[in-house]
């Protein structure tokens, strides 16, 4: 009986490049000490400059405070400002003049944090969610680690300087990527201004966005190209952190995140503008896996004519996300787009492994490879896994062999039978030896009698 072998056949990527050729402009040089450009949809890093170097984030911290607010609160919840929240911030730092006992909604607090970078609002939100700024800071650090931030530690909710309050450009990009999933955040962070209505303590007042690309989109010194639309932004400054800026923008179906840290003055906008325009003008989204063909075949090349071939195998079909997106240069060379497969079996999630995509030998993305068994209950029983090398197949073929419950039971049964037979043979052999010894003893006794 033939043995079923499951394999992934990755055909050559017959991608049709119908986009026009764009002249590659020179990658801009920036003044910032640290920066990153990340694809907001895929997390692909298009540019980095010391992106993992520890920096003080200043008010970029508020992106994490906003994320936790959206994750833990409803927009219409009431937040009452304590004496500590109002007066516990550094004198003269960013605020919107909230008074002790004043009540705002969570939505109003979000506008205060994102547009005016209000430090007392961050402290009040921290107390509202966790009871204290200290406990909220621990929650911030924990959430950052969950997002993959390996070099981030928070000590407050607003970003006022603390020697042990730090992050990196890469970690901040991960945080912004996560908070962009909330439509409420996009609405708030892209607003030029906001009318804060009358509260229980004060008259209404206007809040204005500090991010100049959003607030003054037509001023050439700050504005992006007409085809680009800023979708969010956060300013930041302390004397130790210097000027920092977080920005996201779209052009068609592509959205990019740009984090610039330890910059100076207006240069932070120039650096952001030049980086975003360069990568929007010179990169595009493609779906490289649409030309991949996935097949399941039957083969008799594995251990023919043994007891494994007597059991019913598990038959699998393989699935790859054909709509997986990566960013590549607009005049990319198709031959430089390659793939590799790593086996990482996870039966609980139907994952066979990971397919990585490379351009110019640099990894630009990865996506899981899933499997589905034809036998309905087999997936929960797959516990054994091994890869076998078939030299007569091309390098783009991958082979998998999995033991089902039936196979494992059959193998165990055969093993037990073998052990029982071995014990039976051993017992027979020991009896034979004992009989032989007894016979020798009788012969020896008779021989002695004859001699006497």
CSV table of C-alpha atoms in Angstrom, one decimal:
chain,number,residue,atom,x,y,z
A,1,UNK,CA,0.0,0.0,0.0
A,2,UNK,CA,1.4,3.4,-1.0
A,3,UNK,CA,2.4,5.9,1.7
A,4,UNK,CA,1.1,9.4,1.5
A,5,UNK,CA,3.7,12.2,1.5
A,6,UNK,CA,2.5,15.8,1.9
A,7,UNK,CA,4.6,18.5,0.3
A,8,UNK,CA,4.5,22.1,-0.7
A,9,UNK,CA,5.4,22.9,-4.3
A,10,UNK,CA,6.5,26.5,-4.6
A,11,UNK,CA,6.4,27.3,-8.2
A,12,UNK,CA,8.4,30.1,-9.7
A,13,UNK,CA,6.7,33.4,-9.0
A,14,UNK,CA,5.4,34.6,-12.4
A,15,UNK,CA,4.7,38.1,-11.2
A,16,UNK,CA,3.6,40.5,-13.8
A,17,UNK,CA,5.0,43.9,-13.1
A,18,UNK,CA,2.6,46.3,-14.7
A,19,UNK,CA,3.6,49.4,-12.7
A,20,UNK,CA,5.6,52.1,-14.5
A,21,UNK,CA,9.2,52.5,-13.8
A,22,UNK,CA,10.0,55.3,-11.3
A,23,UNK,CA,13.4,57.0,-11.1
A,24,UNK,CA,14.9,56.1,-7.7
A,25,UNK,CA,15.7,59.3,-5.8
A,26,UNK,CA,18.6,59.2,-3.3
A,27,UNK,CA,17.7,58.0,0.2
A,28,UNK,CA,17.6,61.2,2.3
A,29,UNK,CA,20.0,61.9,5.1
A,30,UNK,CA,18.4,63.0,8.3
A,31,UNK,CA,19.6,64.9,11.4
A,32,UNK,CA,17.7,62.7,13.9
A,33,UNK,CA,19.9,60.4,16.0
A,34,UNK,CA,17.3,57.6,15.7
A,35,UNK,CA,14.5,56.9,13.2
A,36,UNK,CA,12.4,54.2,11.6
A,37,UNK,CA,9.9,53.9,8.7
A,38,UNK,CA,7.5,50.9,9.1
A,39,UNK,CA,4.6,49.6,7.0
A,40,UNK,CA,1.6,50.1,9.2
A,41,UNK,CA,-0.2,47.1,7.8
A,42,UNK,CA,2.5,44.5,7.8
A,43,UNK,CA,5.1,45.8,10.3
A,44,UNK,CA,7.8,45.6,7.5
A,45,UNK,CA,10.7,47.9,8.2
A,46,UNK,CA,11.6,50.0,5.2
A,47,UNK,CA,14.2,52.2,6.9
A,48,UNK,CA,16.0,52.4,10.2
A,49,UNK,CA,18.7,54.5,11.8
A,50,UNK,CA,19.8,53.2,15.2
A,51,UNK,CA,16.2,52.0,15.7
A,52,UNK,CA,17.0,49.9,18.7
A,53,UNK,CA,19.1,52.4,20.5
A,54,UNK,CA,17.7,53.5,23.9
A,55,UNK,CA,16.1,57.0,23.8
A,56,UNK,CA,13.9,59.1,26.0
A,57,UNK,CA,10.5,59.3,24.4
A,58,UNK,CA,9.1,62.5,26.1
A,59,UNK,CA,5.5,62.9,25.1
A,60,UNK,CA,5.6,60.0,22.6
A,61,UNK,CA,4.8,58.1,25.8
A,62,UNK,CA,1.2,59.3,25.5
A,63,UNK,CA,0.7,56.9,22.5
A,64,UNK,CA,0.9,54.0,25.0
A,65,UNK,CA,-1.4,55.9,27.5
A,66,UNK,CA,-3.9,56.4,24.7
A,67,UNK,CA,-3.7,52.7,23.7
A,68,UNK,CA,-4.4,51.5,27.2
A,69,UNK,CA,-7.3,54.0,27.5
A,70,UNK,CA,-8.9,52.7,24.4
A,71,UNK,CA,-8.4,49.1,25.6
A,72,UNK,CA,-9.8,49.7,29.1
A,73,UNK,CA,-12.3,52.5,29.0
A,74,UNK,CA,-15.5,53.5,27.2
A,75,UNK,CA,-15.5,56.9,25.6
A,76,UNK,CA,-18.4,58.2,27.7
A,77,UNK,CA,-16.9,57.2,31.1
A,78,UNK,CA,-16.4,60.1,33.6
A,79,UNK,CA,-12.9,60.9,34.8
A,80,UNK,CA,-12.6,63.0,38.0
A,81,UNK,CA,-9.3,64.9,38.4
A,82,UNK,CA,-7.5,64.5,41.7
A,83,UNK,CA,-5.3,67.1,43.4
A,84,UNK,CA,-2.3,64.9,42.7
A,85,UNK,CA,-3.1,64.5,39.0
A,86,UNK,CA,-3.4,68.3,38.5
A,87,UNK,CA,-0.5,69.5,40.6
A,88,UNK,CA,1.8,66.4,40.5
A,89,UNK,CA,3.2,67.3,37.1
A,90,UNK,CA,6.3,69.4,36.4
A,91,UNK,CA,5.4,73.1,36.6
A,92,UNK,CA,5.2,74.8,33.2
A,93,UNK,CA,4.9,71.5,31.3
A,94,UNK,CA,2.1,70.9,28.8
A,95,UNK,CA,-1.4,71.1,30.3
A,96,UNK,CA,-4.9,72.3,29.5
A,97,UNK,CA,-5.5,74.0,32.9
A,98,UNK,CA,-7.7,71.3,34.5
A,99,UNK,CA,-8.8,72.1,38.1
A,100,UNK,CA,-9.0,69.6,41.0
A,101,UNK,CA,-12.4,68.0,41.0
A,102,UNK,CA,-13.1,68.8,37.4
A,103,UNK,CA,-14.8,66.0,35.4
A,104,UNK,CA,-14.1,65.1,31.8
A,105,UNK,CA,-15.2,62.2,29.7
A,106,UNK,CA,-12.7,59.7,28.5
A,107,UNK,CA,-13.2,61.0,24.9
A,108,UNK,CA,-12.4,64.6,26.1
A,109,UNK,CA,-9.3,63.2,27.9
A,110,UNK,CA,-8.1,61.5,24.7
A,111,UNK,CA,-8.4,64.8,22.8
A,112,UNK,CA,-6.5,66.6,25.6
A,113,UNK,CA,-3.7,64.1,25.5
A,114,UNK,CA,-3.3,63.8,21.7
A,115,UNK,CA,-3.8,67.4,20.6
A,116,UNK,CA,-2.5,69.5,23.5
A,117,UNK,CA,-0.2,66.9,25.0
A,118,UNK,CA,-1.8,67.6,28.4
A,119,UNK,CA,0.3,66.0,31.2
A,120,UNK,CA,-2.3,66.3,34.0
A,121,UNK,CA,-4.8,64.5,31.8
A,122,UNK,CA,-2.4,61.5,31.4
A,123,UNK,CA,-2.0,61.3,35.2
A,124,UNK,CA,-5.8,61.4,35.7
A,125,UNK,CA,-6.3,58.6,33.2
A,126,UNK,CA,-3.6,56.6,34.9
A,127,UNK,CA,-5.4,56.9,38.3
A,128,UNK,CA,-8.8,56.2,36.6
A,129,UNK,CA,-7.6,52.9,35.1
A,130,UNK,CA,-5.0,51.6,37.7
A,131,UNK,CA,-5.6,53.6,40.8
A,132,UNK,CA,-2.2,55.3,40.7
A,133,UNK,CA,0.4,56.5,38.2
A,134,UNK,CA,2.9,53.9,39.5
A,135,UNK,CA,0.6,51.0,38.9
A,136,UNK,CA,-0.4,52.3,35.5
A,137,UNK,CA,3.2,52.6,34.5
A,138,UNK,CA,3.7,48.9,35.3
A,139,UNK,CA,0.7,48.2,33.1
A,140,UNK,CA,2.2,50.3,30.3
A,141,UNK,CA,5.5,48.4,30.5
A,142,UNK,CA,3.7,45.0,30.5
A,143,UNK,CA,1.6,45.9,27.5
A,144,UNK,CA,4.7,47.1,25.6
A,145,UNK,CA,6.3,43.7,26.1
A,146,UNK,CA,3.2,42.0,24.8
A,147,UNK,CA,3.6,44.0,21.6
A,148,UNK,CA,7.2,42.9,21.2
A,149,UNK,CA,8.9,46.0,22.7
A,150,UNK,CA,12.1,44.6,24.2
A,151,UNK,CA,13.8,47.9,25.1
A,152,UNK,CA,11.0,49.9,26.7
A,153,UNK,CA,10.2,50.8,30.3
A,154,UNK,CA,7.7,53.4,31.5
A,155,UNK,CA,7.8,55.3,34.8
A,156,UNK,CA,4.9,57.7,34.2
A,157,UNK,CA,1.9,58.2,31.9
A,158,UNK,CA,3.0,61.4,30.2
A,159,UNK,CA,6.7,61.2,29.4
A,160,UNK,CA,8.1,63.8,31.7
A,161,UNK,CA,11.7,63.0,32.2
A,162,UNK,CA,12.8,60.1,34.4
A,163,UNK,CA,16.2,58.4,34.0
A,164,UNK,CA,14.6,55.0,33.9
A,165,UNK,CA,11.8,55.9,31.5
A,166,UNK,CA,13.0,55.0,28.0
A,167,UNK,CA,12.1,53.3,24.7
A,168,UNK,CA,13.4,53.0,21.1
A,169,UNK,CA,12.2,54.1,17.7
A,170,UNK,CA,11.3,50.6,16.8
A,171,UNK,CA,9.3,50.0,20.0
A,172,UNK,CA,7.4,53.3,19.5
A,173,UNK,CA,6.6,52.2,15.9
A,174,UNK,CA,5.1,49.0,17.3
A,175,UNK,CA,3.0,50.9,19.8
A,176,UNK,CA,1.7,53.3,17.1
A,177,UNK,CA,1.0,50.4,14.7
A,178,UNK,CA,-1.2,48.9,17.5
A,179,UNK,CA,-3.1,52.0,18.4
A,180,UNK,CA,-3.8,52.7,14.7
A,181,UNK,CA,-6.2,49.7,14.8
A,182,UNK,CA,-8.7,51.9,16.7
A,183,UNK,CA,-10.9,54.2,14.4
A,184,UNK,CA,-11.4,56.5,17.4
A,185,UNK,CA,-7.7,57.1,17.6
A,186,UNK,CA,-7.5,57.9,13.9
A,187,UNK,CA,-10.3,60.4,14.3
A,188,UNK,CA,-8.8,62.1,17.3
A,189,UNK,CA,-5.1,62.1,16.2
A,190,UNK,CA,-5.9,63.5,12.8
A,191,UNK,CA,-8.1,66.4,14.1
A,192,UNK,CA,-6.8,69.9,13.6
A,193,UNK,CA,-8.7,71.2,16.7
A,194,UNK,CA,-11.4,70.3,19.1
A,195,UNK,CA,-14.0,72.2,21.2
A,196,UNK,CA,-13.8,71.1,24.8
A,197,UNK,CA,-17.3,71.9,26.1
A,198,UNK,CA,-18.2,73.5,29.4
A,199,UNK,CA,-17.4,71.3,32.4
A,200,UNK,CA,-18.5,71.3,36.1
A,201,UNK,CA,-15.6,73.7,36.8
A,202,UNK,CA,-14.8,75.8,33.7
A,203,UNK,CA,-16.2,77.3,30.5
A,204,UNK,CA,-15.6,75.6,27.1
A,205,UNK,CA,-12.3,76.1,25.3
A,206,UNK,CA,-10.6,75.1,22.1
A,207,UNK,CA,-7.8,72.6,21.8
A,208,UNK,CA,-5.3,72.7,18.9
A,209,UNK,CA,-3.2,69.9,17.5
A,210,UNK,CA,0.5,70.5,18.1
A,211,UNK,CA,1.5,68.3,15.1
A,212,UNK,CA,2.1,70.9,12.4
A,213,UNK,CA,1.7,68.5,9.5
A,214,UNK,CA,-1.9,68.0,10.6
A,215,UNK,CA,-2.8,71.4,11.9
A,216,UNK,CA,-1.2,73.4,9.0
A,217,UNK,CA,-1.4,71.0,6.1
A,218,UNK,CA,-1.1,73.7,3.4
A,219,UNK,CA,2.0,75.3,4.7
A,220,UNK,CA,4.9,74.2,2.5
A,221,UNK,CA,7.4,74.1,5.3
A,222,UNK,CA,5.4,71.3,7.0
A,223,UNK,CA,3.1,69.8,4.4
A,224,UNK,CA,3.5,66.5,2.7
A,225,UNK,CA,3.1,65.9,-1.1
A,226,UNK,CA,-0.6,66.4,-2.2
A,227,UNK,CA,-1.1,62.7,-2.7
A,228,UNK,CA,-0.1,61.9,0.9
A,229,UNK,CA,-2.5,62.2,3.8
A,230,UNK,CA,-1.4,62.3,7.5
A,231,UNK,CA,-3.5,59.9,9.6
A,232,UNK,CA,-2.0,60.5,13.0
A,233,UNK,CA,0.8,62.3,14.8
A,234,UNK,CA,2.3,63.1,18.2
A,235,UNK,CA,4.9,65.7,19.1
A,236,UNK,CA,7.3,65.4,21.9
A,237,UNK,CA,10.1,67.5,23.6
A,238,UNK,CA,12.1,67.6,26.8
A,239,UNK,CA,15.6,69.0,27.2
A,240,UNK,CA,17.0,65.4,27.6
A,241,UNK,CA,14.9,63.8,24.8
A,242,UNK,CA,15.2,66.7,22.5
A,243,UNK,CA,12.6,66.9,19.7
A,244,UNK,CA,10.7,63.7,18.8
A,245,UNK,CA,7.9,63.1,16.3
A,246,UNK,CA,5.6,60.2,15.5
A,247,UNK,CA,3.6,60.4,12.2
A,248,UNK,CA,1.5,58.0,10.1
A,249,UNK,CA,0.3,58.8,6.6
A,250,UNK,CA,-1.4,57.1,3.7
A,251,UNK,CA,-1.0,57.1,-0.1
A,252,UNK,CA,-3.6,54.8,-1.7
A,253,UNK,CA,-3.6,51.5,0.0
A,254,UNK,CA,-0.3,52.0,1.7
A,255,UNK,CA,0.1,53.5,5.2
A,256,UNK,CA,3.5,54.2,6.6
A,257,UNK,CA,4.7,55.0,10.2
A,258,UNK,CA,7.6,57.3,10.8
A,259,UNK,CA,9.2,57.7,14.2
A,260,UNK,CA,12.0,60.3,14.6
A,261,UNK,CA,13.8,60.7,17.9
A,262,UNK,CA,16.5,63.0,19.3
A,263,UNK,CA,16.1,65.6,16.6
A,264,UNK,CA,16.3,69.4,16.8
A,265,UNK,CA,13.6,72.0,16.2
A,266,UNK,CA,12.0,72.2,12.8
A,267,UNK,CA,14.4,69.6,11.5
A,268,UNK,CA,12.1,66.9,12.9
A,269,UNK,CA,9.5,67.8,10.3
A,270,UNK,CA,11.9,67.9,7.5
A,271,UNK,CA,13.3,64.5,8.4
A,272,UNK,CA,9.8,63.1,8.6
A,273,UNK,CA,8.7,64.7,5.4
A,274,UNK,CA,11.7,63.5,3.4
A,275,UNK,CA,11.5,59.9,4.7
A,276,UNK,CA,7.8,59.5,4.1
A,277,UNK,CA,7.9,61.1,0.6
A,278,UNK,CA,10.9,58.9,-0.4
A,279,UNK,CA,9.3,55.6,0.6
A,280,UNK,CA,5.8,56.5,-0.7
A,281,UNK,CA,7.3,57.6,-4.1
A,282,UNK,CA,9.6,54.6,-4.5
A,283,UNK,CA,7.9,51.7,-2.9
A,284,UNK,CA,4.6,49.8,-3.5
A,285,UNK,CA,2.6,46.9,-2.2
A,286,UNK,CA,2.6,43.6,-4.0
A,287,UNK,CA,1.1,40.1,-3.3
A,288,UNK,CA,4.0,37.8,-4.1
A,289,UNK,CA,2.3,34.5,-3.1
A,290,UNK,CA,-0.6,34.8,-5.6
A,291,UNK,CA,1.5,32.8,-8.1
A,292,UNK,CA,2.3,30.0,-5.7
A,293,UNK,CA,0.6,26.6,-6.4
A,294,UNK,CA,0.0,24.3,-3.4
A,295,UNK,CA,-0.5,20.6,-4.1
A,296,UNK,CA,-1.0,17.4,-2.2
A,297,UNK,CA,0.3,14.2,-3.9
A,298,UNK,CA,0.6,10.5,-3.3
A,299,UNK,CA,4.0,8.9,-3.4
A,300,UNK,CA,5.5,5.4,-2.8
A,301,UNK,CA,9.0,6.6,-2.2
A,302,UNK,CA,8.9,6.3,1.6
A,303,UNK,CA,9.7,3.0,3.4
A,304,UNK,CA,8.0,0.7,0.9
A,305,UNK,CA,6.8,-2.7,2.0
A,306,UNK,CA,6.9,-2.4,5.8
A,307,UNK,CA,4.3,-2.4,8.5
A,308,UNK,CA,3.8,1.4,8.3
A,309,UNK,CA,2.2,0.9,4.9
A,310,UNK,CA,-0.5,-1.3,6.4
A,311,UNK,CA,-2.2,1.6,8.3
A,312,UNK,CA,-4.4,4.4,7.0
A,313,UNK,CA,-2.3,7.6,6.7
A,314,UNK,CA,-3.4,11.2,7.4
A,315,UNK,CA,-4.0,13.1,4.2
A,316,UNK,CA,-3.3,16.9,4.4
A,317,UNK,CA,-4.0,19.9,2.2
A,318,UNK,CA,-1.7,22.9,2.5
A,319,UNK,CA,-2.9,26.6,2.6
A,320,UNK,CA,-0.8,29.8,2.0
A,321,UNK,CA,-2.3,33.3,2.3
A,322,UNK,CA,-2.3,34.3,-1.4
A,323,UNK,CA,-3.2,37.9,-0.4
A,324,UNK,CA,-0.2,38.4,1.9
A,325,UNK,CA,1.4,41.9,1.2
A,326,UNK,CA,5.0,43.1,1.2
A,327,UNK,CA,6.5,46.4,0.2
A,328,UNK,CA,9.1,46.4,-2.6
A,329,UNK,CA,10.8,49.1,-4.8
A,330,UNK,CA,8.6,50.1,-7.6
A,331,UNK,CA,11.2,49.0,-10.2
A,332,UNK,CA,12.0,45.8,-8.4
A,333,UNK,CA,13.7,42.9,-10.1
A,334,UNK,CA,11.5,39.7,-9.9
A,335,UNK,CA,14.5,37.4,-9.8
A,336,UNK,CA,15.6,39.0,-6.5
A,337,UNK,CA,12.4,38.0,-4.8
A,338,UNK,CA,12.9,34.7,-3.1
A,339,UNK,CA,11.4,32.5,-0.4
A,340,UNK,CA,12.4,30.0,2.2
A,341,UNK,CA,10.4,27.6,4.4
A,342,UNK,CA,10.9,26.8,8.1
A,343,UNK,CA,9.1,23.9,9.7
A,344,UNK,CA,7.4,24.9,12.9
A,345,UNK,CA,4.6,22.4,13.5
A,346,UNK,CA,1.7,23.7,15.7
A,347,UNK,CA,-1.2,21.2,15.6
A,348,UNK,CA,-3.3,23.3,17.9
A,349,UNK,CA,-3.4,26.1,15.3
A,350,UNK,CA,-3.1,24.0,12.2
A,351,UNK,CA,0.3,25.6,11.4
A,352,UNK,CA,2.8,23.6,9.5
A,353,UNK,CA,5.5,26.2,9.4
A,354,UNK,CA,6.5,29.7,8.3
A,355,UNK,CA,7.2,30.9,4.7
A,356,UNK,CA,9.6,33.8,4.7
A,357,UNK,CA,10.0,36.3,1.8
A,358,UNK,CA,13.2,38.0,0.8
A,359,UNK,CA,14.2,40.7,-1.5
A,360,UNK,CA,17.9,41.1,-2.3
A,361,UNK,CA,18.5,38.4,0.3
A,362,UNK,CA,16.9,40.7,3.0
A,363,UNK,CA,13.9,39.4,4.8
A,364,UNK,CA,10.8,41.5,4.1
A,365,UNK,CA,8.0,39.4,5.5
A,366,UNK,CA,6.8,36.1,6.7
A,367,UNK,CA,3.5,34.3,6.8
A,368,UNK,CA,2.3,31.0,8.3
A,369,UNK,CA,1.6,27.9,6.2
A,370,UNK,CA,-1.5,26.1,7.4
A,371,UNK,CA,-2.8,22.6,6.9
A,372,UNK,CA,-6.2,20.9,6.9
A,373,UNK,CA,-6.6,17.2,7.2
A,374,UNK,CA,-9.2,15.3,5.2
A,375,UNK,CA,-9.9,13.1,8.2
A,376,UNK,CA,-11.9,15.2,10.6
A,377,UNK,CA,-10.5,14.2,13.9
A,378,UNK,CA,-6.9,13.8,12.9
A,379,UNK,CA,-5.7,17.3,13.7
A,380,UNK,CA,-5.9,16.9,17.5
A,381,UNK,CA,-4.0,13.7,17.4
A,382,UNK,CA,-0.9,14.7,15.5
A,383,UNK,CA,1.9,14.5,17.9
A,384,UNK,CA,4.8,13.1,16.0
A,385,UNK,CA,6.6,14.9,13.2
A,386,UNK,CA,9.6,14.4,11.1
A,387,UNK,CA,11.0,15.7,7.8
A,388,UNK,CA,12.7,13.5,5.3
A,389,UNK,CA,15.2,14.5,2.7
A,390,UNK,CA,14.4,13.3,-0.9
A,391,UNK,CA,17.5,14.1,-3.0
A,392,UNK,CA,15.6,13.5,-6.2
A,393,UNK,CA,13.2,16.4,-5.6
A,394,UNK,CA,14.1,20.0,-6.2
A,395,UNK,CA,15.0,22.3,-3.3
A,396,UNK,CA,11.6,24.0,-3.6
A,397,UNK,CA,9.8,20.8,-2.5
A,398,UNK,CA,9.1,20.2,1.1
A,399,UNK,CA,8.1,16.8,2.5
A,400,UNK,CA,6.2,16.0,5.7
A,401,UNK,CA,5.3,12.8,7.4
A,402,UNK,CA,3.0,12.6,10.4
A,403,UNK,CA,1.9,9.7,12.6
A,404,UNK,CA,-1.8,9.5,13.3
A,405,UNK,CA,-3.3,7.9,16.4
A,406,UNK,CA,-4.0,4.7,14.4
A,407,UNK,CA,-0.4,4.5,13.3
A,408,UNK,CA,0.9,5.2,16.8
A,409,UNK,CA,-1.4,2.5,18.2
A,410,UNK,CA,-0.4,0.0,15.6
A,411,UNK,CA,3.3,0.8,16.2
A,412,UNK,CA,2.8,0.4,20.0
A,413,UNK,CA,1.0,-2.8,19.5
A,414,UNK,CA,3.7,-4.2,17.3
A,415,UNK,CA,6.3,-3.1,19.9
A,416,UNK,CA,4.4,-4.9,22.7
A,417,UNK,CA,4.0,-8.1,20.6
A,418,UNK,CA,7.8,-8.0,19.9
A,419,UNK,CA,8.6,-7.6,23.6
A,420,UNK,CA,6.2,-10.4,24.5
A,421,UNK,CA,7.8,-12.7,21.9
A,422,UNK,CA,11.3,-11.7,23.1
A,423,UNK,CA,10.3,-12.5,26.7
A,424,UNK,CA,8.8,-15.8,25.6
A,425,UNK,CA,12.0,-16.7,23.7
A,426,UNK,CA,14.1,-15.6,26.7
A,427,UNK,CA,12.0,-17.8,29.0
A,428,UNK,CA,12.3,-20.8,26.6
A,429,UNK,CA,16.0,-20.2,26.3
A,430,UNK,CA,16.5,-20.2,30.1
A,431,UNK,CA,14.4,-23.4,30.5
A,432,UNK,CA,16.6,-25.0,27.8
A,433,UNK,CA,19.8,-24.0,29.6
A,434,UNK,CA,18.4,-25.4,32.9
A,435,UNK,CA,17.5,-28.8,31.2
A,436,UNK,CA,20.9,-28.9,29.7
A,437,UNK,CA,22.6,-28.4,33.0
A,438,UNK,CA,20.4,-31.1,34.6
A,439,UNK,CA,21.3,-33.5,31.8
A,440,UNK,CA,25.0,-32.8,32.3
A,441,UNK,CA,24.8,-33.4,36.0
A,442,UNK,CA,23.1,-36.8,35.4
A,443,UNK,CA,25.8,-37.8,32.9
A,444,UNK,CA,28.5,-36.7,35.3
A,445,UNK,CA,26.9,-38.8,38.1
A,446,UNK,CA,26.7,-41.9,35.9
A,447,UNK,CA,30.3,-41.4,34.9
A,448,UNK,CA,31.5,-41.3,38.5
A,449,UNK,CA,29.5,-44.5,39.3
A,450,UNK,CA,31.2,-46.4,36.4
A,451,UNK,CA,34.6,-45.3,37.5
A,452,UNK,CA,34.0,-46.5,41.0
